[in-house]
């Protein structure tokens, strides 16, 4: 916000960002599947996810109150962080704090197609903040932190607050699209669609990577080791998988 709003009491608005990424790869042999699991364990373990979420918390100016994390077998992890705007300040015998405590969570989900040999890994990050802070400024950081083939984002502002004259304020910052908070350089790499419900302060954006470099989707296999026909089949399966995830419905499969 350029001009700080003058409010009557606390800012009671709740801002919720749901950020989901899908990482798709090709893993045909048992060795490649093991390599993929090892990759997932290294890239999406609870330690790294905690680092990403604590960095995000710093970026939005919130204070970490508590962290809970868990790794799973054979892969996957969950992290939950309780946050508050500002720091807790002792005053005499009374512990004072803002009432706008919020949270950041992340969960990971692996999935494997038995016929096309495509493995899809999903990361769900949810950020709920109260008061003046908003998680929208962290979108470029989140996108760059993961191998994001498909991205879906939902942003919603709930509740209302009041200015000093008692007028209700249902939104305290300007937004027409989630894309407004993503760098143009990043947007240029994706096909992007918006579905927004302005009257309800609900904003939805989904993105799908434009260019596919097949080598980036293979594990310990050189793309030129594969016959051209196999390469084309894998590329077609990758693109079809991404289009169906992006569209949210089965298009090519029965």
mmCIF file of C-alpha atoms in Angstrom:
data_model
loop_
_atom_site.group_PDB
_atom_site.id
_atom_site.type_symbol
_atom_site.label_atom_id
_atom_site.label_comp_id
_atom_site.label_asym_id
_atom_site.label_seq_id
_atom_site.Cartn_x
_atom_site.Cartn_y
_atom_site.Cartn_z
ATOM 1 C CA UNK A 1 0.000 0.000 0.000
ATOM 2 C CA UNK A 2 1.331 3.428 -0.942
ATOM 3 C CA UNK A 3 -0.743 5.362 1.584
ATOM 4 C CA UNK A 4 -1.231 3.765 4.970
ATOM 5 C CA UNK A 5 -4.907 3.425 5.796
ATOM 6 C CA UNK A 6 -6.139 5.065 8.953
ATOM 7 C CA UNK A 7 -8.198 2.438 10.685
ATOM 8 C CA UNK A 8 -10.418 2.253 13.708
ATOM 9 C CA UNK A 9 -8.732 -0.465 15.768
ATOM 10 C CA UNK A 10 -7.028 -3.517 14.253
ATOM 11 C CA UNK A 11 -6.919 -4.468 10.593
ATOM 12 C CA UNK A 12 -9.213 -7.511 10.662
ATOM 13 C CA UNK A 13 -8.841 -8.564 7.019
ATOM 14 C CA UNK A 14 -7.649 -12.122 6.379
ATOM 15 C CA UNK A 15 -5.627 -12.756 3.206
ATOM 16 C CA UNK A 16 -5.224 -16.356 2.073
ATOM 17 C CA UNK A 17 -2.907 -17.515 -0.721
ATOM 18 C CA UNK A 18 -2.997 -21.083 -2.009
ATOM 19 C CA UNK A 19 0.044 -21.822 -4.183
ATOM 20 C CA UNK A 20 0.278 -25.194 -5.949
ATOM 21 C CA UNK A 21 3.012 -26.425 -8.282
ATOM 22 C CA UNK A 22 3.287 -29.609 -10.334
ATOM 23 C CA UNK A 23 6.632 -31.071 -11.354
ATOM 24 C CA UNK A 24 6.317 -33.672 -14.147
ATOM 25 C CA UNK A 25 9.056 -36.085 -15.255
ATOM 26 C CA UNK A 26 9.626 -39.288 -17.240
ATOM 27 C CA UNK A 27 10.891 -42.291 -15.254
ATOM 28 C CA UNK A 28 10.575 -45.606 -17.091
ATOM 29 C CA UNK A 29 13.011 -48.073 -15.551
ATOM 30 C CA UNK A 30 13.276 -49.116 -11.912
ATOM 31 C CA UNK A 31 16.587 -47.271 -11.731
ATOM 32 C CA UNK A 32 15.055 -44.072 -13.053
ATOM 33 C CA UNK A 33 12.191 -44.356 -10.592
ATOM 34 C CA UNK A 34 14.673 -44.755 -7.708
ATOM 35 C CA UNK A 35 16.594 -41.749 -8.998
ATOM 36 C CA UNK A 36 13.393 -39.750 -9.106
ATOM 37 C CA UNK A 37 12.559 -40.646 -5.507
ATOM 38 C CA UNK A 38 16.091 -39.656 -4.457
ATOM 39 C CA UNK A 39 15.649 -36.357 -6.274
ATOM 40 C CA UNK A 40 12.331 -35.726 -4.550
ATOM 41 C CA UNK A 41 13.826 -36.540 -1.158
ATOM 42 C CA UNK A 42 16.651 -34.058 -1.718
ATOM 43 C CA UNK A 43 14.600 -31.253 -3.253
ATOM 44 C CA UNK A 44 11.433 -31.475 -1.192
ATOM 45 C CA UNK A 45 12.534 -32.650 2.256
ATOM 46 C CA UNK A 46 11.205 -30.921 5.345
ATOM 47 C CA UNK A 47 14.469 -29.065 6.012
ATOM 48 C CA UNK A 48 14.476 -27.359 2.617
ATOM 49 C CA UNK A 49 10.740 -26.668 2.768
ATOM 50 C CA UNK A 50 11.159 -25.131 6.215
ATOM 51 C CA UNK A 51 13.906 -22.855 4.857
ATOM 52 C CA UNK A 52 11.640 -21.732 2.008
ATOM 53 C CA UNK A 53 8.730 -21.027 4.353
ATOM 54 C CA UNK A 54 10.834 -19.158 6.928
ATOM 55 C CA UNK A 55 12.294 -17.033 4.108
ATOM 56 C CA UNK A 56 8.736 -16.358 2.962
ATOM 57 C CA UNK A 57 7.789 -15.367 6.506
ATOM 58 C CA UNK A 58 10.680 -12.896 6.620
ATOM 59 C CA UNK A 59 9.659 -11.446 3.248
ATOM 60 C CA UNK A 60 6.135 -10.607 4.430
ATOM 61 C CA UNK A 61 7.405 -9.177 7.713
ATOM 62 C CA UNK A 62 5.854 -11.779 9.993
ATOM 63 C CA UNK A 63 7.197 -13.365 13.176
ATOM 64 C CA UNK A 64 7.613 -17.148 13.486
ATOM 65 C CA UNK A 65 5.937 -18.464 16.629
ATOM 66 C CA UNK A 66 6.163 -22.216 16.086
ATOM 67 C CA UNK A 67 7.383 -24.748 13.476
ATOM 68 C CA UNK A 68 6.183 -28.349 13.058
ATOM 69 C CA UNK A 69 7.641 -30.563 10.309
ATOM 70 C CA UNK A 70 7.558 -34.190 9.202
ATOM 71 C CA UNK A 71 9.200 -36.308 6.473
ATOM 72 C CA UNK A 72 7.473 -39.391 5.070
ATOM 73 C CA UNK A 73 8.565 -42.637 3.412
ATOM 74 C CA UNK A 74 9.312 -43.232 0.576
ATOM 75 C CA UNK A 75 8.984 -39.503 -0.146
ATOM 76 C CA UNK A 76 6.971 -36.459 0.852
ATOM 77 C CA UNK A 77 6.992 -33.932 3.665
ATOM 78 C CA UNK A 78 4.777 -31.505 5.570
ATOM 79 C CA UNK A 79 5.671 -28.282 7.359
ATOM 80 C CA UNK A 80 3.384 -25.979 9.374
ATOM 81 C CA UNK A 81 4.486 -22.601 10.748
ATOM 82 C CA UNK A 82 2.452 -20.413 13.085
ATOM 83 C CA UNK A 83 3.189 -16.743 12.490
ATOM 84 C CA UNK A 84 2.095 -13.333 13.771
ATOM 85 C CA UNK A 85 2.430 -9.839 12.379
ATOM 86 C CA UNK A 86 5.071 -8.033 14.409
ATOM 87 C CA UNK A 87 6.876 -9.394 17.443
ATOM 88 C CA UNK A 88 5.529 -10.241 20.850
ATOM 89 C CA UNK A 89 6.414 -7.491 23.335
ATOM 90 C CA UNK A 90 6.383 -8.008 27.129
ATOM 91 C CA UNK A 91 4.763 -5.249 29.174
ATOM 92 C CA UNK A 92 4.977 -5.748 32.928
ATOM 93 C CA UNK A 93 3.286 -9.024 33.829
ATOM 94 C CA UNK A 94 1.201 -9.018 30.680
ATOM 95 C CA UNK A 95 2.374 -10.498 27.374
ATOM 96 C CA UNK A 96 1.068 -8.271 24.600
ATOM 97 C CA UNK A 97 0.825 -9.314 20.959
ATOM 98 C CA UNK A 98 -1.113 -8.530 17.844
ATOM 99 C CA UNK A 99 -4.294 -10.558 17.657
ATOM 100 C CA UNK A 100 -3.706 -11.360 13.981
ATOM 101 C CA UNK A 101 -1.892 -14.701 14.287
ATOM 102 C CA UNK A 102 -1.707 -16.636 11.034
ATOM 103 C CA UNK A 103 0.001 -19.662 9.508
ATOM 104 C CA UNK A 104 2.014 -21.040 6.620
ATOM 105 C CA UNK A 105 1.800 -24.714 5.604
ATOM 106 C CA UNK A 106 3.277 -26.921 2.905
ATOM 107 C CA UNK A 107 2.426 -30.489 1.881
ATOM 108 C CA UNK A 108 3.857 -32.647 -0.899
ATOM 109 C CA UNK A 109 2.150 -35.368 -2.923
ATOM 110 C CA UNK A 110 3.812 -37.867 -5.336
ATOM 111 C CA UNK A 111 1.939 -39.639 -8.147
ATOM 112 C CA UNK A 112 2.984 -42.108 -10.874
ATOM 113 C CA UNK A 113 1.269 -43.164 -14.121
ATOM 114 C CA UNK A 114 1.702 -46.937 -14.741
ATOM 115 C CA UNK A 115 1.415 -46.744 -18.549
ATOM 116 C CA UNK A 116 3.075 -43.516 -19.677
ATOM 117 C CA UNK A 117 5.822 -43.744 -17.004
ATOM 118 C CA UNK A 118 5.205 -40.131 -16.051
ATOM 119 C CA UNK A 119 5.727 -39.133 -12.432
ATOM 120 C CA UNK A 120 4.035 -36.022 -11.104
ATOM 121 C CA UNK A 121 4.984 -34.357 -7.851
ATOM 122 C CA UNK A 122 2.706 -31.720 -6.335
ATOM 123 C CA UNK A 123 3.608 -29.130 -3.727
ATOM 124 C CA UNK A 124 0.814 -27.264 -1.928
ATOM 125 C CA UNK A 125 1.676 -24.100 -0.003
ATOM 126 C CA UNK A 126 -0.982 -22.193 1.917
ATOM 127 C CA UNK A 127 -0.324 -18.814 3.492
ATOM 128 C CA UNK A 128 -2.960 -17.177 5.676
ATOM 129 C CA UNK A 129 -2.183 -13.718 7.016
ATOM 130 C CA UNK A 130 -4.188 -11.225 9.004
ATOM 131 C CA UNK A 131 -3.772 -7.492 9.269
ATOM 132 C CA UNK A 132 -1.701 -5.406 6.865
ATOM 133 C CA UNK A 133 0.692 -8.044 5.545
ATOM 134 C CA UNK A 134 -0.042 -9.934 2.311
ATOM 135 C CA UNK A 135 1.773 -12.956 0.826
ATOM 136 C CA UNK A 136 1.438 -11.796 -2.809
ATOM 137 C CA UNK A 137 4.905 -10.236 -2.848
ATOM 138 C CA UNK A 138 6.462 -13.694 -2.383
ATOM 139 C CA UNK A 139 5.151 -15.251 -5.615
ATOM 140 C CA UNK A 140 8.327 -14.778 -7.686
ATOM 141 C CA UNK A 141 10.347 -16.316 -4.858
ATOM 142 C CA UNK A 142 8.013 -19.324 -4.607
ATOM 143 C CA UNK A 143 7.971 -19.944 -8.364
ATOM 144 C CA UNK A 144 11.777 -19.817 -8.549
ATOM 145 C CA UNK A 145 12.133 -22.146 -5.539
ATOM 146 C CA UNK A 146 10.587 -25.124 -7.336
ATOM 147 C CA UNK A 147 10.657 -26.860 -10.713
ATOM 148 C CA UNK A 148 7.281 -25.507 -11.697
ATOM 149 C CA UNK A 149 5.723 -27.007 -14.833
ATOM 150 C CA UNK A 150 2.172 -26.096 -13.839
ATOM 151 C CA UNK A 151 1.227 -23.533 -11.212
ATOM 152 C CA UNK A 152 -2.192 -22.774 -9.766
ATOM 153 C CA UNK A 153 -2.753 -19.891 -7.375
ATOM 154 C CA UNK A 154 -5.800 -18.760 -5.436
ATOM 155 C CA UNK A 155 -5.917 -15.535 -3.466
ATOM 156 C CA UNK A 156 -8.851 -14.444 -1.338
ATOM 157 C CA UNK A 157 -9.433 -11.561 1.052
ATOM 158 C CA UNK A 158 -12.010 -12.275 3.741
ATOM 159 C CA UNK A 159 -13.790 -10.177 6.339
ATOM 160 C CA UNK A 160 -13.691 -6.420 6.683
ATOM 161 C CA UNK A 161 -12.082 -3.695 8.727
ATOM 162 C CA UNK A 162 -13.142 -0.096 9.395
ATOM 163 C CA UNK A 163 -11.609 3.282 8.792
ATOM 164 C CA UNK A 164 -11.677 6.013 11.440
ATOM 165 C CA UNK A 165 -15.113 7.134 10.192
ATOM 166 C CA UNK A 166 -16.596 3.661 10.626
ATOM 167 C CA UNK A 167 -16.747 2.844 6.911
ATOM 168 C CA UNK A 168 -16.269 -0.856 6.138
ATOM 169 C CA UNK A 169 -13.216 -1.753 4.054
ATOM 170 C CA UNK A 170 -13.323 -5.154 2.368
ATOM 171 C CA UNK A 171 -9.962 -4.697 0.620
ATOM 172 C CA UNK A 172 -6.957 -2.664 1.750
ATOM 173 C CA UNK A 173 -4.752 -2.958 -1.354
ATOM 174 C CA UNK A 174 -5.165 -2.673 -5.104
ATOM 175 C CA UNK A 175 -5.379 -5.917 -7.078
ATOM 176 C CA UNK A 176 -6.908 -6.779 -10.450
ATOM 177 C CA UNK A 177 -4.991 -10.034 -11.001
ATOM 178 C CA UNK A 178 -2.467 -12.240 -9.252
ATOM 179 C CA UNK A 179 -0.326 -11.684 -12.334
ATOM 180 C CA UNK A 180 0.218 -8.092 -11.180
ATOM 181 C CA UNK A 181 2.537 -9.490 -8.503
ATOM 182 C CA UNK A 182 4.606 -11.746 -10.782
ATOM 183 C CA UNK A 183 7.602 -10.487 -12.754
ATOM 184 C CA UNK A 184 7.060 -10.172 -16.496
ATOM 185 C CA UNK A 185 10.168 -12.267 -17.128
ATOM 186 C CA UNK A 186 8.523 -15.112 -15.228
ATOM 187 C CA UNK A 187 5.155 -14.677 -16.955
ATOM 188 C CA UNK A 188 6.834 -14.837 -20.368
ATOM 189 C CA UNK A 189 7.817 -18.462 -19.690
ATOM 190 C CA UNK A 190 4.231 -19.592 -19.114
ATOM 191 C CA UNK A 191 0.800 -19.700 -20.725
ATOM 192 C CA UNK A 192 -1.405 -17.993 -18.159
ATOM 193 C CA UNK A 193 -5.155 -17.815 -17.505
ATOM 194 C CA UNK A 194 -7.115 -15.775 -14.938
ATOM 195 C CA UNK A 195 -10.514 -16.507 -13.402
ATOM 196 C CA UNK A 196 -11.439 -13.702 -10.994
ATOM 197 C CA UNK A 197 -14.565 -12.923 -8.965
ATOM 198 C CA UNK A 198 -14.021 -9.273 -8.137
ATOM 199 C CA UNK A 199 -17.227 -8.772 -6.139
ATOM 200 C CA UNK A 200 -16.081 -11.469 -3.709
ATOM 201 C CA UNK A 201 -12.367 -10.552 -3.699
ATOM 202 C CA UNK A 202 -11.461 -13.976 -5.112
ATOM 203 C CA UNK A 203 -8.585 -14.226 -7.598
ATOM 204 C CA UNK A 204 -7.414 -17.338 -9.456
ATOM 205 C CA UNK A 205 -4.458 -17.702 -11.827
ATOM 206 C CA UNK A 206 -3.030 -20.828 -13.441
ATOM 207 C CA UNK A 207 0.171 -21.154 -15.454
ATOM 208 C CA UNK A 208 1.692 -23.831 -17.707
ATOM 209 C CA UNK A 209 5.284 -23.861 -18.941
ATOM 210 C CA UNK A 210 5.565 -23.012 -22.652
ATOM 211 C CA UNK A 211 8.807 -24.674 -23.680
ATOM 212 C CA UNK A 212 9.708 -28.280 -22.856
ATOM 213 C CA UNK A 213 13.357 -29.334 -22.983
ATOM 214 C CA UNK A 214 13.068 -33.111 -22.921
ATOM 215 C CA UNK A 215 16.501 -33.536 -21.340
ATOM 216 C CA UNK A 216 15.254 -31.785 -18.209
ATOM 217 C CA UNK A 217 12.585 -34.462 -17.782
ATOM 218 C CA UNK A 218 14.869 -37.506 -18.004
ATOM 219 C CA UNK A 219 16.837 -39.108 -15.154
ATOM 220 C CA UNK A 220 20.399 -40.207 -15.967
ATOM 221 C CA UNK A 221 19.446 -40.727 -19.610
ATOM 222 C CA UNK A 222 20.779 -38.644 -22.461
ATOM 223 C CA UNK A 223 18.016 -37.554 -24.793
ATOM 224 C CA UNK A 224 20.060 -38.664 -27.798
ATOM 225 C CA UNK A 225 20.182 -42.209 -26.461
ATOM 226 C CA UNK A 226 16.487 -42.447 -27.297
ATOM 227 C CA UNK A 227 15.204 -43.101 -30.836
ATOM 228 C CA UNK A 228 13.392 -40.120 -32.398
ATOM 229 C CA UNK A 229 10.065 -41.956 -32.273
ATOM 230 C CA UNK A 230 10.443 -42.593 -28.521
ATOM 231 C CA UNK A 231 11.433 -38.977 -27.932
ATOM 232 C CA UNK A 232 8.348 -37.784 -29.763
ATOM 233 C CA UNK A 233 6.111 -40.155 -27.781
ATOM 234 C CA UNK A 234 7.535 -38.963 -24.457
ATOM 235 C CA UNK A 235 7.162 -35.316 -25.485
ATOM 236 C CA UNK A 236 3.554 -35.893 -26.492
ATOM 237 C CA UNK A 237 2.793 -37.651 -23.204
ATOM 238 C CA UNK A 238 4.441 -34.869 -21.205
ATOM 239 C CA UNK A 239 2.498 -32.163 -22.989
ATOM 240 C CA UNK A 240 -0.789 -34.063 -22.697
ATOM 241 C CA UNK A 241 -0.230 -34.635 -18.984
ATOM 242 C CA UNK A 242 0.475 -30.946 -18.437
ATOM 243 C CA UNK A 243 -2.549 -29.828 -20.459
ATOM 244 C CA UNK A 244 -4.873 -32.087 -18.458
ATOM 245 C CA UNK A 245 -3.466 -30.879 -15.135
ATOM 246 C CA UNK A 246 -3.664 -27.274 -16.323
ATOM 247 C CA UNK A 247 -7.242 -27.761 -17.531
ATOM 248 C CA UNK A 248 -8.341 -29.741 -14.486
ATOM 249 C CA UNK A 249 -10.052 -32.437 -16.526
ATOM 250 C CA UNK A 250 -9.345 -35.548 -18.635
ATOM 251 C CA UNK A 251 -8.942 -34.558 -22.259
ATOM 252 C CA UNK A 252 -6.919 -37.323 -23.905
ATOM 253 C CA UNK A 253 -7.509 -40.317 -21.607
ATOM 254 C CA UNK A 254 -10.652 -42.441 -21.555
#
